[in-house]
Coordinates of C-alpha atoms in Angstrom, one line a residue:
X6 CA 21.7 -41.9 -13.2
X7 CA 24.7 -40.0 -11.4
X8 CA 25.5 -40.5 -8.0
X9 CA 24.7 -37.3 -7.2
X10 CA 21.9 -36.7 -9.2
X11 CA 19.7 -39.2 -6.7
X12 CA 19.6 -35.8 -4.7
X13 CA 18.1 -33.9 -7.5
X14 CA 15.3 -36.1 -8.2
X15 CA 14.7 -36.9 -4.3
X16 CA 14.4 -33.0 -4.0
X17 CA 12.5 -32.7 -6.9
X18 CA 10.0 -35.3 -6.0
X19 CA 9.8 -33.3 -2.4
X20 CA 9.1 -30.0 -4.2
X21 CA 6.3 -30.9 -6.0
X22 CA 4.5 -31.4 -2.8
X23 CA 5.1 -28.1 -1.8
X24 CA 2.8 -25.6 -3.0
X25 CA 3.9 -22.6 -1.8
X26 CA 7.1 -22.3 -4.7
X27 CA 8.1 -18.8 -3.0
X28 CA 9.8 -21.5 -0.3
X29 CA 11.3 -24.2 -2.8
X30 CA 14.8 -22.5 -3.6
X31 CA 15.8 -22.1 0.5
X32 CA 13.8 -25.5 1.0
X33 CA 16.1 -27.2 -1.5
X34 CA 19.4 -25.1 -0.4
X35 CA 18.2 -26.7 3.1
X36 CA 17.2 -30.2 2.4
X37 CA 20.7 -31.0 -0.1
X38 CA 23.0 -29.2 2.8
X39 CA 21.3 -32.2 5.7
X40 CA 22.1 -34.7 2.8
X41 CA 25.7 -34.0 1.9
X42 CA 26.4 -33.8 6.2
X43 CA 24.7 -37.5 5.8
X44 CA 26.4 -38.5 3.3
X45 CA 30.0 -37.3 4.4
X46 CA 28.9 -38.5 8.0
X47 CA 28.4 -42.2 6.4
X48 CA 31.5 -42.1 4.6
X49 CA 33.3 -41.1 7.3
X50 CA 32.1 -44.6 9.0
X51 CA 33.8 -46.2 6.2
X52 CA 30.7 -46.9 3.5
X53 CA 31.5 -46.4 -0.4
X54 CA 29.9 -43.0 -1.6
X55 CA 27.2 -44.9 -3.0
X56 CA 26.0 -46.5 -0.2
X57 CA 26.6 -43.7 1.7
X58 CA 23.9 -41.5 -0.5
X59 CA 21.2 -44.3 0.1
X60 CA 22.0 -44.4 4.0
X61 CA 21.4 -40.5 3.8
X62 CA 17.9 -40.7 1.3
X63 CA 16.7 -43.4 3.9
X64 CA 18.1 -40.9 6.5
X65 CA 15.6 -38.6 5.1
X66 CA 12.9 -40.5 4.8
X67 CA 10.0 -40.8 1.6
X68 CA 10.2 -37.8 -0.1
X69 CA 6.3 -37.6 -0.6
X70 CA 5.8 -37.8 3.1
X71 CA 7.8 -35.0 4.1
X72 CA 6.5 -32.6 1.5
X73 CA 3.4 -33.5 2.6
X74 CA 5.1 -32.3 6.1
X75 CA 6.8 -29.2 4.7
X76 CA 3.6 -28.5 3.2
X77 CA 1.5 -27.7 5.8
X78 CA 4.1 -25.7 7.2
X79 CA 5.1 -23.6 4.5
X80 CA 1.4 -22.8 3.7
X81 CA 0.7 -19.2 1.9
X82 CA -2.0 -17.5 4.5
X83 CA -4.3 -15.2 3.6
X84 CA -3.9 -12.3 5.8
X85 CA -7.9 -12.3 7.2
X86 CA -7.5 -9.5 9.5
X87 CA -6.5 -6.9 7.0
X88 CA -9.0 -8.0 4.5
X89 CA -12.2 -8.3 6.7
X90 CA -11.8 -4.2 7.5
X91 CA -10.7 -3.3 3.7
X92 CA -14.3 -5.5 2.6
X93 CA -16.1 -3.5 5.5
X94 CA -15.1 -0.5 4.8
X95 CA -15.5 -0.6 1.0
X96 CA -19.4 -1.9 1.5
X97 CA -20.0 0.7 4.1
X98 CA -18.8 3.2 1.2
X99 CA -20.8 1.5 -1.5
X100 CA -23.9 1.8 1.5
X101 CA -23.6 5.3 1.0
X102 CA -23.2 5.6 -2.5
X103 CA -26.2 3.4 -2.6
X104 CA -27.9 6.3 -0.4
X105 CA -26.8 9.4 -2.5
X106 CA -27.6 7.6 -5.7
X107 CA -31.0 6.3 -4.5
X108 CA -32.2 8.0 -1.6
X109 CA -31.5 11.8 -2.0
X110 CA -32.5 14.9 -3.8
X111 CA -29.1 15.1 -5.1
X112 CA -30.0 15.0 -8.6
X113 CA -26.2 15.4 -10.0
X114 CA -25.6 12.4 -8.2
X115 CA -28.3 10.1 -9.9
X116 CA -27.3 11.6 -13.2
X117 CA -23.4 10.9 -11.9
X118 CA -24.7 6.9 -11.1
X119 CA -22.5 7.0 -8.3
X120 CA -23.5 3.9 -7.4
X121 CA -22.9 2.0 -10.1
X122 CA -19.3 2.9 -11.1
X123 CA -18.0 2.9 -7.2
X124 CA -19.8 -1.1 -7.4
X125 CA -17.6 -1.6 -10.7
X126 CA -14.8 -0.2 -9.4
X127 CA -14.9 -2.0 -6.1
X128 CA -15.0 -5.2 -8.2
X129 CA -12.4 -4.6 -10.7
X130 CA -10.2 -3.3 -7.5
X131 CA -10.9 -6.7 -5.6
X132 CA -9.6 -8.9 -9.0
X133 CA -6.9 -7.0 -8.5
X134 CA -6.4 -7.4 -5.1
X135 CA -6.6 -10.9 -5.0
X136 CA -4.4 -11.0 -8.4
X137 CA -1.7 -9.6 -6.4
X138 CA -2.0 -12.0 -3.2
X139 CA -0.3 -14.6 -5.7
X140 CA 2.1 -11.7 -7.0
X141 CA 5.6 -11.4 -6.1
X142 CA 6.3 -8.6 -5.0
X143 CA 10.0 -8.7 -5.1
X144 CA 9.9 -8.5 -8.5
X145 CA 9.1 -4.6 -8.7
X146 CA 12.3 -4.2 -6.9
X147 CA 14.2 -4.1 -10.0
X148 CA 11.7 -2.0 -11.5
X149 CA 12.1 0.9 -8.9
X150 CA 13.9 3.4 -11.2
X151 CA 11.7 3.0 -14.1
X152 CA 8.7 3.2 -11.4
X153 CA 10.6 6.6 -10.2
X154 CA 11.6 8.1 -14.0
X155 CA 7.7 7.5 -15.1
X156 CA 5.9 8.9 -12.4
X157 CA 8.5 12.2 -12.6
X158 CA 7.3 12.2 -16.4
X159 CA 3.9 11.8 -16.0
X160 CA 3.9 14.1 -13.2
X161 CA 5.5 16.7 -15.4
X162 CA 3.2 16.6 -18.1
X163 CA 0.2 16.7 -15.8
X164 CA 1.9 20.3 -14.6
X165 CA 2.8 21.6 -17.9
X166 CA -0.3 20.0 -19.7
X167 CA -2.8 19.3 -17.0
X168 CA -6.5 20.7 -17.3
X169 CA -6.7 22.5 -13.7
X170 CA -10.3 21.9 -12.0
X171 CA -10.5 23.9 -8.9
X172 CA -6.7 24.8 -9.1
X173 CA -5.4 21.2 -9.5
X174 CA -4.0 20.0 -12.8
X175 CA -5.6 16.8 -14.1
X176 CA -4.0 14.7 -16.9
X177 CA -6.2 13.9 -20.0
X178 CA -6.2 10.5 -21.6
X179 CA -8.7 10.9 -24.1
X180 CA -11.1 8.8 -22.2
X181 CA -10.4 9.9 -18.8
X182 CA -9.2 12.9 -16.5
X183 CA -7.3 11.8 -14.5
X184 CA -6.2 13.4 -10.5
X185 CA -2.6 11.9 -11.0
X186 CA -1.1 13.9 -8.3
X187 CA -3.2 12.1 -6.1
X188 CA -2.0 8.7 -7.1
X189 CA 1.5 10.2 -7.2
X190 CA 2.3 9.2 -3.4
X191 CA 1.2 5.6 -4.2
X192 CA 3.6 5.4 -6.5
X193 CA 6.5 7.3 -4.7
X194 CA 6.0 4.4 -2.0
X195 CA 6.8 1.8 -5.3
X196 CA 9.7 3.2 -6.4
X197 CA 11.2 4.9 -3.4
X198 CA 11.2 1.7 -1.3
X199 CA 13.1 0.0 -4.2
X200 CA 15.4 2.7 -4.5
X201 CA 16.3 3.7 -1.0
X202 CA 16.0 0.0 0.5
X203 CA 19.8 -0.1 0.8
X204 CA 21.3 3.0 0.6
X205 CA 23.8 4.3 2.9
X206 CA 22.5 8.1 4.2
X207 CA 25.5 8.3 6.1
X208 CA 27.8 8.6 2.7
X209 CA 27.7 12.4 1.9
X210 CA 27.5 11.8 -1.7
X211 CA 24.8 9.7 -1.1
X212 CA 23.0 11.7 1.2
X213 CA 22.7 14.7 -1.3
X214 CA 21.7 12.8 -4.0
X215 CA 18.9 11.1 -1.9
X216 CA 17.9 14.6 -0.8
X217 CA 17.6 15.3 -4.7
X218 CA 15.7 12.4 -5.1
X219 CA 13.1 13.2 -2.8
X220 CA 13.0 16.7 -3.4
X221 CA 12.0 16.6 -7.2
X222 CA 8.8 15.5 -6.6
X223 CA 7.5 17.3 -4.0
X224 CA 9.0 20.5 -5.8
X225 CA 6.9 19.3 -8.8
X226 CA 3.7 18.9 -6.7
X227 CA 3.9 22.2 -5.3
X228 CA 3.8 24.2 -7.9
X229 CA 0.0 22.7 -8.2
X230 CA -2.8 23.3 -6.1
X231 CA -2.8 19.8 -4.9
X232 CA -1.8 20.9 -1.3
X233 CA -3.1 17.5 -0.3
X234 CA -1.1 15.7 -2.4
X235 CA 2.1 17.2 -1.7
X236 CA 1.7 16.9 1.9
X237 CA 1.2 12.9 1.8
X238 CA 4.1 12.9 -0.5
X239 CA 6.1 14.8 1.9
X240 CA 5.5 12.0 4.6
X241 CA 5.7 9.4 3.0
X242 CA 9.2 10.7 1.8
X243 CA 10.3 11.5 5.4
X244 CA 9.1 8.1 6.7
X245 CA 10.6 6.1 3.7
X246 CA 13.8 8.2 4.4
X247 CA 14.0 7.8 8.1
X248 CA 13.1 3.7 7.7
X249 CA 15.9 2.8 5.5
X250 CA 18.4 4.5 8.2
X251 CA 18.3 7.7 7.6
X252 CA 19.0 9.5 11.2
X253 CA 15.7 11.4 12.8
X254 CA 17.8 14.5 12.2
X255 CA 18.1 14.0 8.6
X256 CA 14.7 13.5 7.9
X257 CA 13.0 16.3 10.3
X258 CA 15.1 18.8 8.5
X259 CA 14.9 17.6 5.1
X260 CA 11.1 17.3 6.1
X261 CA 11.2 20.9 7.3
X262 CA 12.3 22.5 4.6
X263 CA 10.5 20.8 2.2
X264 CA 7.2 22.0 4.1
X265 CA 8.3 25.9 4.3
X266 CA 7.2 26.9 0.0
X267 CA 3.7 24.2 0.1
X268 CA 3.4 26.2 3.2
X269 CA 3.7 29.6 1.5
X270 CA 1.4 28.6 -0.9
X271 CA -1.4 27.4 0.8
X272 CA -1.4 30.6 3.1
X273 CA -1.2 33.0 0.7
X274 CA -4.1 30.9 -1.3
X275 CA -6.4 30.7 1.6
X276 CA -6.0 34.9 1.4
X277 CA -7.9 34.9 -1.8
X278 CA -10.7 32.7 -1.4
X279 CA -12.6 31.1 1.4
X280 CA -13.3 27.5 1.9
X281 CA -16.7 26.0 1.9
X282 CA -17.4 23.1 4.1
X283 CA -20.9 21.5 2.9
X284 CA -22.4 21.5 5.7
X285 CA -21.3 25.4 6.7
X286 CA -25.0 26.4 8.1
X287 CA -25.3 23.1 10.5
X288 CA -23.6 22.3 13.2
X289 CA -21.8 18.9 14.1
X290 CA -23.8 19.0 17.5
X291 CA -27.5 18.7 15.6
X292 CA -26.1 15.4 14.6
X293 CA -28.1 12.5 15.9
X294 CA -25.6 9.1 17.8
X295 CA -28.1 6.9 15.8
X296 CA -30.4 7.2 12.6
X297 CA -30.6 10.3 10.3
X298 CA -31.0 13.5 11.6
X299 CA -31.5 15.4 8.3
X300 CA -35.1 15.3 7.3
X301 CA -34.4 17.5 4.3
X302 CA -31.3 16.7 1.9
X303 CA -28.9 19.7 2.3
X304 CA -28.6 21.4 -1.5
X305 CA -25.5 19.6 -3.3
X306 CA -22.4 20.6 -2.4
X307 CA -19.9 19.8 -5.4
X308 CA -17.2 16.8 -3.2
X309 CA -20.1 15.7 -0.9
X310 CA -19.7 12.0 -2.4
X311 CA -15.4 12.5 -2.5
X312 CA -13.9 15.1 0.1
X313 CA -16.9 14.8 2.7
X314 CA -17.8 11.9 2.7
X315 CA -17.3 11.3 6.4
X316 CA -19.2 14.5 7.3
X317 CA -22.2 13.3 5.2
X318 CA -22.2 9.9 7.3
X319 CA -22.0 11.7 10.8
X320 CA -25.1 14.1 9.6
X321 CA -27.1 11.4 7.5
X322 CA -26.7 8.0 9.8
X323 CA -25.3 9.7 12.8
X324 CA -22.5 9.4 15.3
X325 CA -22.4 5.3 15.4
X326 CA -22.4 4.7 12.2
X327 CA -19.3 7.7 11.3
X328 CA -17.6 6.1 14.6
X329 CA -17.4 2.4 13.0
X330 CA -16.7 3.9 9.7
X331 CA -13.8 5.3 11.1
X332 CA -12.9 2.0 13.4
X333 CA -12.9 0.7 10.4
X334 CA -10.3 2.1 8.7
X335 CA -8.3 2.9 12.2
X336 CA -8.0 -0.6 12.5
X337 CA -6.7 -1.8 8.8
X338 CA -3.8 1.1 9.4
X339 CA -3.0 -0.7 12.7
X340 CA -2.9 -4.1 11.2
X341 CA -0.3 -2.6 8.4
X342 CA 1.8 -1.2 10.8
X343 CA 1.6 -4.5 12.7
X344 CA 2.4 -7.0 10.3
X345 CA 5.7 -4.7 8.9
X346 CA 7.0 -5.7 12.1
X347 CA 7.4 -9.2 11.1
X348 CA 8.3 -8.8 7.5
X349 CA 12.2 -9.5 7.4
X350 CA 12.6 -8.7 3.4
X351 CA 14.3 -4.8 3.7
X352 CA 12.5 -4.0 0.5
X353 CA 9.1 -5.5 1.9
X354 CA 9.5 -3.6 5.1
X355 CA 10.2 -0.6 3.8
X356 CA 7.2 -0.7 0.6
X357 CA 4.3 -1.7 3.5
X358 CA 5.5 1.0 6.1
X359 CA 5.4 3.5 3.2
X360 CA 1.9 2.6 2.5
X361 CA 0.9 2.5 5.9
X362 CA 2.0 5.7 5.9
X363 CA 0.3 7.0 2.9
X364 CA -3.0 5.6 4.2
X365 CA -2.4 7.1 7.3
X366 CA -1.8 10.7 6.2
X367 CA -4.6 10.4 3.8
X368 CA -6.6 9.1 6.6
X369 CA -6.0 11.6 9.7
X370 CA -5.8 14.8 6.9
X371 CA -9.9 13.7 5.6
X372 CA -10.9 13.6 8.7
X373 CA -9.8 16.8 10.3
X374 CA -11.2 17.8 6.9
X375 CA -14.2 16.8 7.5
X376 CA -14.7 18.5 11.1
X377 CA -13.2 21.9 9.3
X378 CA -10.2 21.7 11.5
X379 CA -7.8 21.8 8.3
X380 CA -7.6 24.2 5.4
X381 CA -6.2 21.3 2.7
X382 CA -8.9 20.8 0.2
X383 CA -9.3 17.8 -1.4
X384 CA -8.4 14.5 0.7
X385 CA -10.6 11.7 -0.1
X386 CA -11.5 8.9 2.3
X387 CA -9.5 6.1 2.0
X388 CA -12.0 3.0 0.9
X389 CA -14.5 4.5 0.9
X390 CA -15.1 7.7 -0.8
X391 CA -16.4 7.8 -4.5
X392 CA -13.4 7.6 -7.2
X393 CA -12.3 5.2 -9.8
X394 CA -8.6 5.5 -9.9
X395 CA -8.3 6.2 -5.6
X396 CA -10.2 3.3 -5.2
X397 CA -8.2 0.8 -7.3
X398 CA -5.2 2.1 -6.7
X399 CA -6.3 1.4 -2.9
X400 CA -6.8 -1.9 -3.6
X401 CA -3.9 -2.4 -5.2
X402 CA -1.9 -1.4 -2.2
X403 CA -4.1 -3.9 -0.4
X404 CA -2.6 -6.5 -2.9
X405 CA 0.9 -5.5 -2.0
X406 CA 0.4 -5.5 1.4
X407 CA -1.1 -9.1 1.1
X408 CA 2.1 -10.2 -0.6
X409 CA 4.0 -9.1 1.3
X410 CA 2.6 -10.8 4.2
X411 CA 2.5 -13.6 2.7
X412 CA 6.1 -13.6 2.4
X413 CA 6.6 -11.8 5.3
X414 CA 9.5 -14.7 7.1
X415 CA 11.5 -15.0 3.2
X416 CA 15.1 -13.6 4.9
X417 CA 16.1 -10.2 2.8
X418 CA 19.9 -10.5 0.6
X419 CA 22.4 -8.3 3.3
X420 CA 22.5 -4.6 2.8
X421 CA 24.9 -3.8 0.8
X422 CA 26.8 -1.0 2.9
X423 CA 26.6 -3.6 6.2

């Protein structure tokens, strides 16, 4: 054996106490930097290299007992107070699935076994979740473009292909319909964060193609009814774009104008046609602060299980239950927001604050839904409304943010403009 290779297999043998392996490469780039100062140190008092590389391993100390030591330092938490509110709020959701499904005159809903899928999708979507926990996720980085290029495609063909149920285009699989425009901001988030994580808006080159960047999308989703959709997206673009250094002026004007045609559109839509809320003949007022107020089942209103979902708790269970329900979900945002503060990877940063986002919008624009205070049709509940690709999609962001909070103190490479 080498000299030097006694390092390699002390490390080695360290390492393979250490079972988080996301810390082993800056563990070893640590631990062989105190040994060579040891080493030169003892050589410098006049030893021969070789016994100067003993003095430094006994330096050290037994390489089992300080893994042991790094160990328990370097453990991999599981973030619990993100996933106690996500599990909440996903039962309280499959509660009232439970209830439409079981417990109402809503007959499409029985036939629609409401129940049942949201429970298999709720499962699948925690494997997932948990899947991604032990995923890196600084491994989509390099995968941002291709992330970017397919969800252009895709969304192109859902425009130019799409079958259009109540004005928006979904994209046919075969198997499936699928809403994609409403995954689309999900996936901006992926690929955006990657893409913009180091770029330098104060370059004008730079800054115009960024603008183009961010504009083909949203131009893409406005040509569709999904008003929603394109209003999340154009958010989560402004947020993204503000995060990784963009200047507040920047963003509010590219945010601005991207708002004026979506704008247009929805106006001159709402001209031709009213919007129905489900519950148009009650009043939020006859709602009870505990228990069900309805004694009759109101007539099915086609979304009751998706878009108003939150107005159906606050009539059916009453004014407690709707306020938890919305505590619920209040509180996971919060936790997101609070845990990007102590993520130091730029990428990481940037990917959890453009989900918080995305929950966010999604979040605020159902509810003022829900109490007919907006005109933007179809925004789901986040966690809880019925939906099999919302809901996993969801829980894949819950993945991601687990990740990255598990990695959260891993030091980011240096931008590259700094």
């Amino acid at each position: 054996m080498g000299i030097e290779k006694k390092f390699e297999v002390y490390i080695d043998k360290l390492c393979k106490r250490i079972k988080n392996k996301d810390v082993h490469a800056s563990i070893r780039l640590e631990i062989n930097d105190h040994l060579h100062t040891l080493k030169e140190d003892a050589m410098g008092r006049g030893l021969s290299e070789e016994e100067a590389i003993d003095k430094a391993l006994n330096h050290m100390g037994d390489a089992e007992v300080l893994g042991k030591q790094l160990n328990k330092t370097h453990k991999a938490p599981m973030d619990v107070k993100t996933i106690i509110p996500v599990l909440a709020a996903s039962l309280f959701g499959l509660l009232v699935m439970y209830y439409l499904q079981f417990h109402s005159a809503i007959t499409e809903l029985h036939e629609m076994n409401v129940f049942n899928k949201s429970l298999v999708f709720y499962l699948i979507g925690l494997l997932l979740m948990l899947s991604l926990f032990t995923f890196d996720y600084r491994r989509l980085l390099k995968y941002s473009i291709h992330f970017y290029v397919g969800t252009i495609l895709i969304l192109l063909l859902t425009v130019l292909i799409g079958v259009r149920v109540d004005g928006v285009p979904f994209l046919n699989v075969g198997v499936a319909s699928i809403n994609f425009t409403e995954i689309t901001p999900f996936l901006l988030v992926i690929s955006l964060a990657g893409i913009f994580h180091s770029w330098n808006w104060k370059e004008n080159q730079k800054f115009w193609l960024g603008i183009g960047i961010l504009s083909i999308p949203i131009m893409l989703l406005a040509t569709t009814g999904a008003f929603a959709a394109t209003f999340i997206s154009i958010i989560v673009c402004t947020v993204i774009m503000h995060v990784s250094r963009a200047n507040l002026k920047q963003a509010i004007t590219f945010s601005t104008v991207a708002t004026i045609w979506p704008i247009v559109h929805l106006f001159v839509q709402t001209q031709t046609y009213t919007l129905t809320s489900p519950y148009a003949d009650l009043k939020l007022g006859d709602a009870d602060f505990i228990g069900k107020t309805l004694h009759v089942t109101p007539s099915f209103i086609s979304e009751v299980h998706t878009d108003f979902i939150f107005a159906y708790t606050i009539y059916s269970f009453g004014w407690l239950a709707a306020t938890i329900a919305f505590g619920l979900v209040g509180y996971f945002i919060c936790r997101i927001f609070s845990t990007a503060k102590c993520v130091n990877h730029v990428y990481g940063k940037l990917l959890i604050i453009g989900l918080a986002a995305t929950f966010t919008a999604q979040f605020i624009l159902s509810i003022l839904t829900n109490l007919g205070l907006s005109v933007l049709p179809g925004v789901a509940m986040p966690l809880m409304s019925f939906g099999g690709s919302h809901i996993l999609l969801e829980m894949i962001a819950v993945g991601l943010i687990l990740s990255i909070y598990r990695r959260r103190k891993t030091v980011d490479q240096s931008l590259a403009y700094n």
